[in-house]
Amino acid sequence: MNFKNGSFIFTSESVTEGHPDKICDKISDSILDAFITQDKCSKVALETMVTTGLVIIAGEVTSNGVVNYQDLIRSVIKEIGYDDSSMGFDYKSCGIITTVGKQSSDIKMGVERDREEEQGAGDQGLMFGYATSETPDFMPAPIYYAHKLSKRLADVRKSKVLDFIRPDGKTQVSVKYENNEVSKITSIVLSTQHAESVSQEMLKDAVIEEVIKKALPAELLDNNTKFFINPTGRFVIGGPHGDTGLTGRKIIVDTYGGMGRHGGGAFSGKDPSKVDRSGSYMARFIAKNVVASGLAEKCEVQVAYAIGVAEPISIMANTFGTGIYSDEIISNAVCNVFDLRPYNLVKTLNLLRPIFAKTSNYGHFGRPDDDFTWEKLVKIHELKETALNLSKTKSFV
C-alpha cells in the first residue's frame, strides 16, 4: 500500500440492534428518553448489562419523573426482536435487576449555577467531531457503508423478506482509496444470527442478493470484491445468550469507524448535560458545517473541558491539509461562530427532547433525521464569512 500517494485500504465495522452491546445502548437511551419526557431537567447516567436470561441496570438518576423499568425494558427487548424463548433470550422470561441511585452531590455542585449559561461541564474530558466530503452524509465511506449493511439486515428481518434472519449481526467493510479518494470496496464481512434450519449456501446467496447488492452502490463492487458471509459457517446462538453486552462498548461504531479520533467517552444513557455526549454532537455539527461550507474537504474538531467549568479549555480544528485557509484561521472562525459552553450546546442543538433511543443504533452521525440537529447545515455562510474576514487581518498573515 502506497500511503504517500494516498493509496490504502481502510476498514470499519457496524453491528445490528440485536447485538448484545447495542441492546444495552438502546435500553439505557430509552430510559433516558422516558425521564426527559417527564422532566427536561433530569440528570441521568445509566449503564446496562445483558447476559443469558438477565438484564442489569445501574447508575444514577435525579429526576421528578417516574419510570417503570420492568415494563420499559421488556418493551425495548420485544421491539428489537427477541420475542421467542428459542433464541435463548426474550422479553417475557428474562430477569431484570435495577440498582439506581441519585446523582452525586459533588457533581451537582460543579454543574449547576444560578445563571443557566454559566452551567459547568459535568466532567472533564475531550471530544472529537469529524466530517469528510467523500459521502453524501459527510461520513467516512467504510463506516457509512457498514451501517447501510447493518440497517438493511434489520429491514429484511423485520419485513420477513429473509424470515430466517435473527436480531444479532455484525458487518465490516474494507474500502480502497486511491489518491485519497474512494475507489472501490475490496471486501465485506457479514455475520448474521439465523434460524437453525437454514443452510449456509442458502443464507450466503440470500444475503448477497437481498442485503449487500441492495445496500451498496454497484459501482463500488466488482468481480474481485471478496464476500465473507458467516465465515464460521454457523451463527444460531447469538444475542445475550451468546455474548454478554454492556452500554458504551461500541463507541467506534457509534462515531466514525476509527477514521476520526475518539476521546473515549460513551454516549448512551447520558443526559445532554454530560459533555461526553453533547460536546461530541457539537463537534460533529461544527466539522460537518466546515466541510459543507467548502472551507475544507476533511475536518476534525476537538474540544476539551474541565469539570464544573463552563468555557472549554481548548478548541482545535484540523483539516489535514485540505483547508482553503490555515487550520489556525479555521479554528479561530469556529471559536467566533460557536458558543461551546455546556448550556449552549444543549440550547443550540435543542437536546432536551426524547430523541436518544433512535441514536443508539446505526451510528449517532451521518443520518438524515430531523431530530438529529447536529447534522443540520445552518452555519455555512457564517463560517465562510468569518474565515474570510480573519484571513484578511494582519494577525493571521
Coordinates of C-alpha atoms in Angstrom, one line a residue:
M1 CA 0.0 0.0 0.0
N2 CA 1.4 3.4 -1.0
F3 CA 0.3 5.7 1.7
K4 CA 2.5 8.5 0.4
N5 CA 0.4 8.8 -2.8
G6 CA -2.9 8.3 -0.9
S7 CA -3.4 4.6 -1.8
F8 CA -4.6 2.5 1.1
I9 CA -7.4 0.2 2.4
F10 CA -9.4 1.2 5.4
T11 CA -11.9 -1.0 7.3
S12 CA -14.8 -0.2 9.6
E13 CA -17.5 -2.3 11.2
S14 CA -21.1 -1.9 12.3
V15 CA -23.4 -4.0 14.4
T16 CA -27.2 -4.6 14.3
E17 CA -29.6 -3.5 17.0
G18 CA -29.8 -7.1 18.2
H19 CA -26.1 -7.2 19.1
P20 CA -25.8 -7.5 22.9
D21 CA -23.9 -4.2 23.3
K22 CA -26.5 -2.4 21.2
I23 CA -29.4 -3.9 23.2
C24 CA -27.7 -2.2 26.2
D25 CA -27.3 1.1 24.5
K26 CA -31.0 1.1 23.4
I27 CA -32.2 0.2 26.9
S28 CA -30.1 2.9 28.5
D29 CA -31.2 5.6 26.0
S30 CA -34.9 4.5 26.1
I31 CA -34.9 5.0 29.9
L32 CA -33.2 8.4 29.4
D33 CA -36.0 9.4 26.9
A34 CA -38.7 8.3 29.4
F35 CA -37.2 10.6 32.1
I36 CA -36.7 13.6 29.8
T37 CA -40.3 13.2 28.5
Q38 CA -41.5 13.9 32.1
D39 CA -38.7 16.2 33.3
K40 CA -36.4 18.0 31.0
C41 CA -34.0 18.8 33.8
S42 CA -33.5 15.1 34.5
K43 CA -29.9 14.1 35.3
V44 CA -29.3 10.6 34.0
A45 CA -26.2 8.3 33.8
L46 CA -27.3 4.7 33.3
E47 CA -25.4 1.6 32.4
T48 CA -27.0 -1.7 31.2
M49 CA -25.6 -5.2 31.1
V50 CA -27.3 -8.2 29.4
T51 CA -26.4 -11.8 29.5
T52 CA -28.3 -15.1 29.2
G53 CA -31.7 -14.5 30.7
L54 CA -30.8 -11.4 32.6
V55 CA -30.7 -7.6 32.3
I56 CA -29.0 -5.4 34.9
I57 CA -29.5 -1.6 35.2
A58 CA -27.1 0.5 37.3
G59 CA -26.3 4.2 37.5
E60 CA -27.5 7.5 38.8
V61 CA -30.8 9.4 38.2
T62 CA -32.1 12.6 39.7
S63 CA -35.5 13.4 38.2
N64 CA -39.1 14.3 39.0
G65 CA -40.1 11.7 36.5
V66 CA -41.1 8.1 37.4
V67 CA -40.2 5.2 35.1
N68 CA -41.5 1.6 35.3
Y69 CA -38.1 0.0 34.4
Q70 CA -39.6 -3.5 34.1
D71 CA -42.2 -2.6 31.5
L72 CA -40.0 -0.3 29.5
I73 CA -37.1 -2.7 29.3
R74 CA -39.3 -5.6 28.2
S75 CA -40.9 -3.4 25.5
V76 CA -37.4 -2.4 24.2
I77 CA -36.3 -6.0 24.0
K78 CA -39.5 -7.0 22.2
E79 CA -39.1 -4.2 19.7
I80 CA -35.6 -5.3 18.9
G81 CA -36.9 -8.7 18.1
Y82 CA -36.1 -11.0 21.0
D83 CA -39.7 -12.3 21.3
D84 CA -39.2 -16.1 21.4
S85 CA -37.5 -18.2 24.1
S86 CA -35.9 -20.4 21.4
M87 CA -33.3 -17.6 20.9
G88 CA -32.1 -18.1 24.5
F89 CA -33.1 -14.6 25.5
D90 CA -36.6 -13.0 25.2
Y91 CA -38.6 -10.1 26.7
K92 CA -41.0 -12.3 28.6
S93 CA -38.7 -14.6 30.5
C94 CA -35.6 -12.5 31.1
G95 CA -34.9 -11.4 34.7
I96 CA -34.4 -7.7 35.4
I97 CA -32.3 -6.2 38.2
T98 CA -32.2 -2.5 38.9
T99 CA -29.8 -0.7 41.2
V100 CA -30.1 3.0 40.5
G101 CA -29.1 5.8 42.9
K102 CA -29.0 9.6 42.7
Q103 CA -26.5 11.9 41.1
S104 CA -23.5 12.7 43.2
S105 CA -24.0 16.0 45.2
D106 CA -20.4 16.9 44.3
I107 CA -21.0 16.6 40.6
K108 CA -24.3 18.5 41.0
M109 CA -22.5 21.4 42.8
G110 CA -20.0 21.6 39.9
V111 CA -22.6 21.6 37.1
E112 CA -25.5 23.8 38.4
R113 CA -25.2 27.6 38.6
D114 CA -27.6 30.4 39.4
R115 CA -27.4 31.5 35.8
E116 CA -28.0 28.7 33.3
E117 CA -25.5 30.0 30.8
E118 CA -22.7 29.5 33.4
Q119 CA -23.5 25.8 33.8
G120 CA -20.3 23.9 34.3
A121 CA -19.2 20.8 32.4
G122 CA -20.4 17.5 34.0
D123 CA -16.9 16.0 33.8
Q124 CA -13.5 16.7 32.4
G125 CA -12.8 15.2 29.0
L126 CA -12.0 15.6 25.3
M127 CA -14.5 15.2 22.5
F128 CA -14.0 14.9 18.7
G129 CA -16.1 15.5 15.7
Y130 CA -15.3 14.6 12.2
A131 CA -16.6 15.2 8.7
T132 CA -15.5 14.4 5.1
S133 CA -16.8 15.2 1.7
E134 CA -16.4 11.5 0.5
T135 CA -20.1 10.5 1.1
P136 CA -23.4 12.4 0.8
D137 CA -23.8 12.5 4.5
F138 CA -20.2 13.7 5.1
M139 CA -19.2 10.4 6.8
P140 CA -16.1 8.2 6.1
A141 CA -17.1 5.7 3.4
P142 CA -16.1 2.5 5.4
I143 CA -18.4 3.2 8.4
Y144 CA -21.1 4.7 6.1
Y145 CA -21.4 1.5 4.1
A146 CA -21.0 -0.8 7.1
H147 CA -24.1 1.0 8.7
K148 CA -26.0 0.6 5.4
L149 CA -25.5 -3.2 5.6
S150 CA -26.5 -3.4 9.3
K151 CA -29.6 -1.4 8.7
R152 CA -30.5 -3.5 5.7
L153 CA -30.1 -6.7 7.7
A154 CA -32.6 -5.4 10.2
D155 CA -35.0 -4.3 7.5
V156 CA -35.1 -7.7 5.7
R157 CA -35.6 -9.4 9.1
K158 CA -38.4 -7.2 10.3
S159 CA -40.2 -7.2 6.9
K160 CA -39.7 -11.0 6.7
V161 CA -38.0 -10.8 3.3
L162 CA -35.5 -13.1 4.9
D163 CA -37.5 -14.8 7.6
F164 CA -34.6 -16.9 8.9
I165 CA -32.5 -13.9 10.0
R166 CA -32.4 -13.2 13.7
P167 CA -31.6 -10.0 15.5
D168 CA -27.8 -10.3 16.2
G169 CA -25.4 -9.4 13.5
K170 CA -22.1 -7.6 12.5
T171 CA -20.9 -6.1 9.3
Q172 CA -17.4 -4.9 8.1
V173 CA -16.5 -3.1 5.0
S174 CA -13.0 -2.5 3.6
V175 CA -12.7 0.4 1.2
K176 CA -9.7 1.1 -1.1
Y177 CA -8.6 4.7 -1.5
E178 CA -6.6 5.8 -4.5
N179 CA -5.1 9.4 -4.5
N180 CA -7.0 9.8 -1.2
E181 CA -10.4 9.2 -2.9
V182 CA -12.8 6.3 -2.6
S183 CA -12.0 3.8 -5.3
K184 CA -13.9 0.5 -4.5
I185 CA -14.9 -1.9 -1.8
T186 CA -12.4 -4.7 -1.6
S187 CA -14.1 -7.0 0.9
I188 CA -17.2 -7.4 3.0
V189 CA -17.6 -9.4 6.2
L190 CA -21.1 -10.0 7.3
S191 CA -22.2 -12.3 10.1
T192 CA -25.8 -12.7 11.0
Q193 CA -27.7 -14.8 13.5
H194 CA -30.0 -17.2 11.8
A195 CA -32.6 -20.0 12.3
E196 CA -31.1 -23.4 12.7
S197 CA -32.9 -24.8 9.7
V198 CA -31.3 -22.6 7.0
S199 CA -28.3 -23.9 5.1
Q200 CA -25.0 -21.9 4.8
E201 CA -25.4 -21.9 1.0
M202 CA -28.9 -20.5 1.1
L203 CA -28.0 -17.9 3.7
K204 CA -25.0 -16.7 1.7
D205 CA -26.8 -16.3 -1.5
A206 CA -29.8 -14.6 0.1
V207 CA -27.6 -12.1 2.0
I208 CA -25.6 -11.2 -1.1
E209 CA -28.7 -10.6 -3.2
E210 CA -31.0 -9.0 -0.6
V211 CA -28.6 -7.2 1.7
I212 CA -25.3 -6.5 0.1
K213 CA -26.4 -5.7 -3.5
K214 CA -29.4 -3.7 -2.3
A215 CA -27.5 -1.7 0.3
L216 CA -24.3 -0.8 -1.5
P217 CA -23.5 1.1 -4.8
A218 CA -22.9 -1.4 -7.6
E219 CA -20.1 0.8 -9.0
L220 CA -18.0 0.1 -5.8
L221 CA -18.3 -3.7 -6.2
D222 CA -16.5 -5.8 -8.8
N223 CA -15.6 -9.3 -9.5
N224 CA -12.6 -9.0 -7.1
T225 CA -14.7 -7.9 -4.2
K226 CA -14.5 -10.7 -1.5
F227 CA -17.6 -11.7 0.5
F228 CA -17.2 -13.4 3.8
I229 CA -20.7 -14.4 4.9
N230 CA -20.9 -16.1 8.3
P231 CA -17.3 -17.2 8.0
T232 CA -17.6 -19.8 10.8
G233 CA -20.4 -21.5 9.0
R234 CA -22.9 -21.2 11.8
F235 CA -24.4 -18.4 13.9
V236 CA -27.5 -19.8 15.7
I237 CA -26.6 -18.9 19.2
G238 CA -26.5 -15.1 19.4
G239 CA -27.6 -12.1 21.3
P240 CA -27.2 -12.1 25.1
H241 CA -27.3 -15.9 25.1
G242 CA -24.1 -16.0 23.1
D243 CA -22.2 -12.9 24.5
T244 CA -22.6 -10.5 27.4
G245 CA -23.4 -6.9 26.4
L246 CA -22.6 -3.6 28.0
T247 CA -23.6 0.0 27.4
G248 CA -20.9 2.1 25.7
R249 CA -18.8 -0.7 24.3
K250 CA -19.3 0.2 20.7
I251 CA -18.0 3.8 20.7
I252 CA -16.1 3.5 17.4
V253 CA -19.2 2.0 15.7
D254 CA -21.2 4.9 17.2
T255 CA -18.9 7.5 15.7
Y256 CA -16.6 7.4 12.6
G257 CA -15.4 3.8 12.4
G258 CA -11.9 4.7 13.5
M259 CA -11.3 7.2 10.7
G260 CA -11.7 10.1 13.1
R261 CA -10.3 10.1 16.6
H262 CA -12.3 9.4 19.7
G263 CA -12.0 11.0 23.2
G264 CA -13.1 7.8 24.9
G265 CA -16.4 8.8 26.4
A266 CA -19.5 6.8 25.5
F267 CA -22.8 8.5 24.7
S268 CA -25.8 6.2 25.5
G269 CA -27.5 6.5 28.8
K270 CA -26.2 10.1 29.5
D271 CA -28.4 13.2 29.5
P272 CA -27.1 16.2 27.5
S273 CA -25.5 17.9 30.5
K274 CA -22.8 15.3 30.0
V275 CA -20.3 16.8 27.6
D276 CA -19.2 13.3 26.5
R277 CA -22.4 13.4 24.5
S278 CA -23.4 17.0 23.9
G279 CA -19.8 18.0 23.2
S280 CA -19.3 15.2 20.7
Y281 CA -22.5 16.1 19.0
M282 CA -21.5 19.8 18.8
A283 CA -18.0 18.8 17.5
R284 CA -19.7 16.9 14.6
F285 CA -22.0 19.8 14.0
I286 CA -19.0 22.1 13.6
A287 CA -16.9 19.7 11.5
K288 CA -19.8 19.0 9.1
N289 CA -20.6 22.7 8.6
V290 CA -16.9 23.4 8.0
V291 CA -16.7 20.8 5.2
A292 CA -20.1 21.7 3.7
S293 CA -19.1 25.3 3.6
G294 CA -16.2 24.4 1.3
L295 CA -13.6 25.5 3.8
A296 CA -12.0 22.0 3.8
E297 CA -12.6 18.6 2.3
K298 CA -12.0 17.0 5.7
C299 CA -12.3 18.4 9.2
E300 CA -11.7 17.1 12.7
V301 CA -12.7 19.2 15.7
Q302 CA -11.5 18.7 19.2
V303 CA -13.0 20.4 22.3
A304 CA -11.9 19.7 25.9
Y305 CA -13.5 20.6 29.2
A306 CA -12.7 20.7 32.9
I307 CA -15.4 19.6 35.4
G308 CA -17.5 22.4 36.8
V309 CA -16.1 24.9 34.3
A310 CA -18.3 26.4 31.5
E311 CA -15.7 27.6 29.0
P312 CA -13.9 24.8 27.1
I313 CA -10.1 24.7 27.9
S314 CA -9.2 24.1 24.3
I315 CA -10.7 24.1 20.8
M316 CA -8.9 22.8 17.7
A317 CA -9.9 22.3 14.0
N318 CA -7.6 20.0 11.9
T319 CA -8.3 19.9 8.1
F320 CA -5.4 17.5 7.3
G321 CA -4.0 19.9 4.7
T322 CA -7.3 20.2 2.8
G323 CA -8.4 23.6 4.0
I324 CA -8.5 26.7 1.8
Y325 CA -7.2 28.6 4.8
S326 CA -4.8 27.6 7.6
D327 CA -6.1 25.5 10.4
E328 CA -5.4 28.4 12.7
I329 CA -7.8 30.6 10.8
I330 CA -10.4 27.9 10.6
S331 CA -10.0 27.2 14.4
N332 CA -10.5 30.9 15.2
A333 CA -13.5 31.1 12.9
V334 CA -15.0 28.2 14.8
C335 CA -14.4 29.9 18.1
N336 CA -16.0 33.1 16.8
V337 CA -19.1 31.4 15.4
F338 CA -19.9 28.7 18.0
D339 CA -20.5 29.1 21.7
L340 CA -19.2 25.9 23.2
R341 CA -20.3 26.3 26.9
P342 CA -22.3 23.3 28.0
Y343 CA -25.6 25.2 28.4
N344 CA -25.3 26.5 24.9
L345 CA -24.5 23.0 23.4
V346 CA -27.9 21.9 24.7
K347 CA -29.7 25.0 23.6
T348 CA -28.2 25.2 20.1
L349 CA -28.8 21.6 19.3
N350 CA -32.2 21.5 21.2
L351 CA -31.2 18.4 23.0
L352 CA -33.7 18.3 25.9
R353 CA -36.1 16.1 23.9
P354 CA -36.7 12.3 24.0
I355 CA -34.7 11.6 20.8
F356 CA -31.9 9.4 22.1
A357 CA -33.2 5.9 21.7
K358 CA -33.1 6.3 18.0
T359 CA -29.4 7.3 18.1
S360 CA -28.4 4.1 19.8
N361 CA -28.2 2.1 16.6
Y362 CA -26.6 2.6 13.2
G363 CA -24.4 5.5 14.3
H364 CA -25.0 8.8 16.0
F365 CA -23.8 10.7 13.0
G366 CA -24.5 10.8 9.2
R367 CA -28.2 10.2 9.4
P368 CA -30.8 12.4 7.7
D369 CA -33.2 12.6 10.6
D370 CA -34.8 15.9 11.5
D371 CA -34.3 15.1 15.2
F372 CA -30.5 14.8 14.7
T373 CA -30.0 18.6 14.9
W374 CA -26.2 18.2 14.9
E375 CA -26.4 17.1 11.3
K376 CA -28.0 20.4 10.2
L377 CA -26.1 22.6 7.8
V378 CA -27.1 26.0 9.2
K379 CA -23.7 27.7 9.8
I380 CA -22.2 27.5 6.4
H381 CA -22.4 31.2 5.4
E382 CA -21.4 32.5 8.8
L383 CA -18.3 30.2 8.8
K384 CA -17.3 31.2 5.3
E385 CA -17.7 34.9 6.0
T386 CA -15.9 34.8 9.4
A387 CA -12.9 32.8 7.9
L388 CA -12.6 35.2 5.0
N389 CA -12.6 38.2 7.3
L390 CA -10.0 36.6 9.6
S391 CA -7.8 35.8 6.6
K392 CA -7.6 39.5 5.9
T393 CA -6.4 40.5 9.3
K394 CA -2.7 41.1 10.0
S395 CA -2.6 38.7 12.9
F396 CA -3.2 35.8 10.5
V397 CA -1.0 36.8 7.6

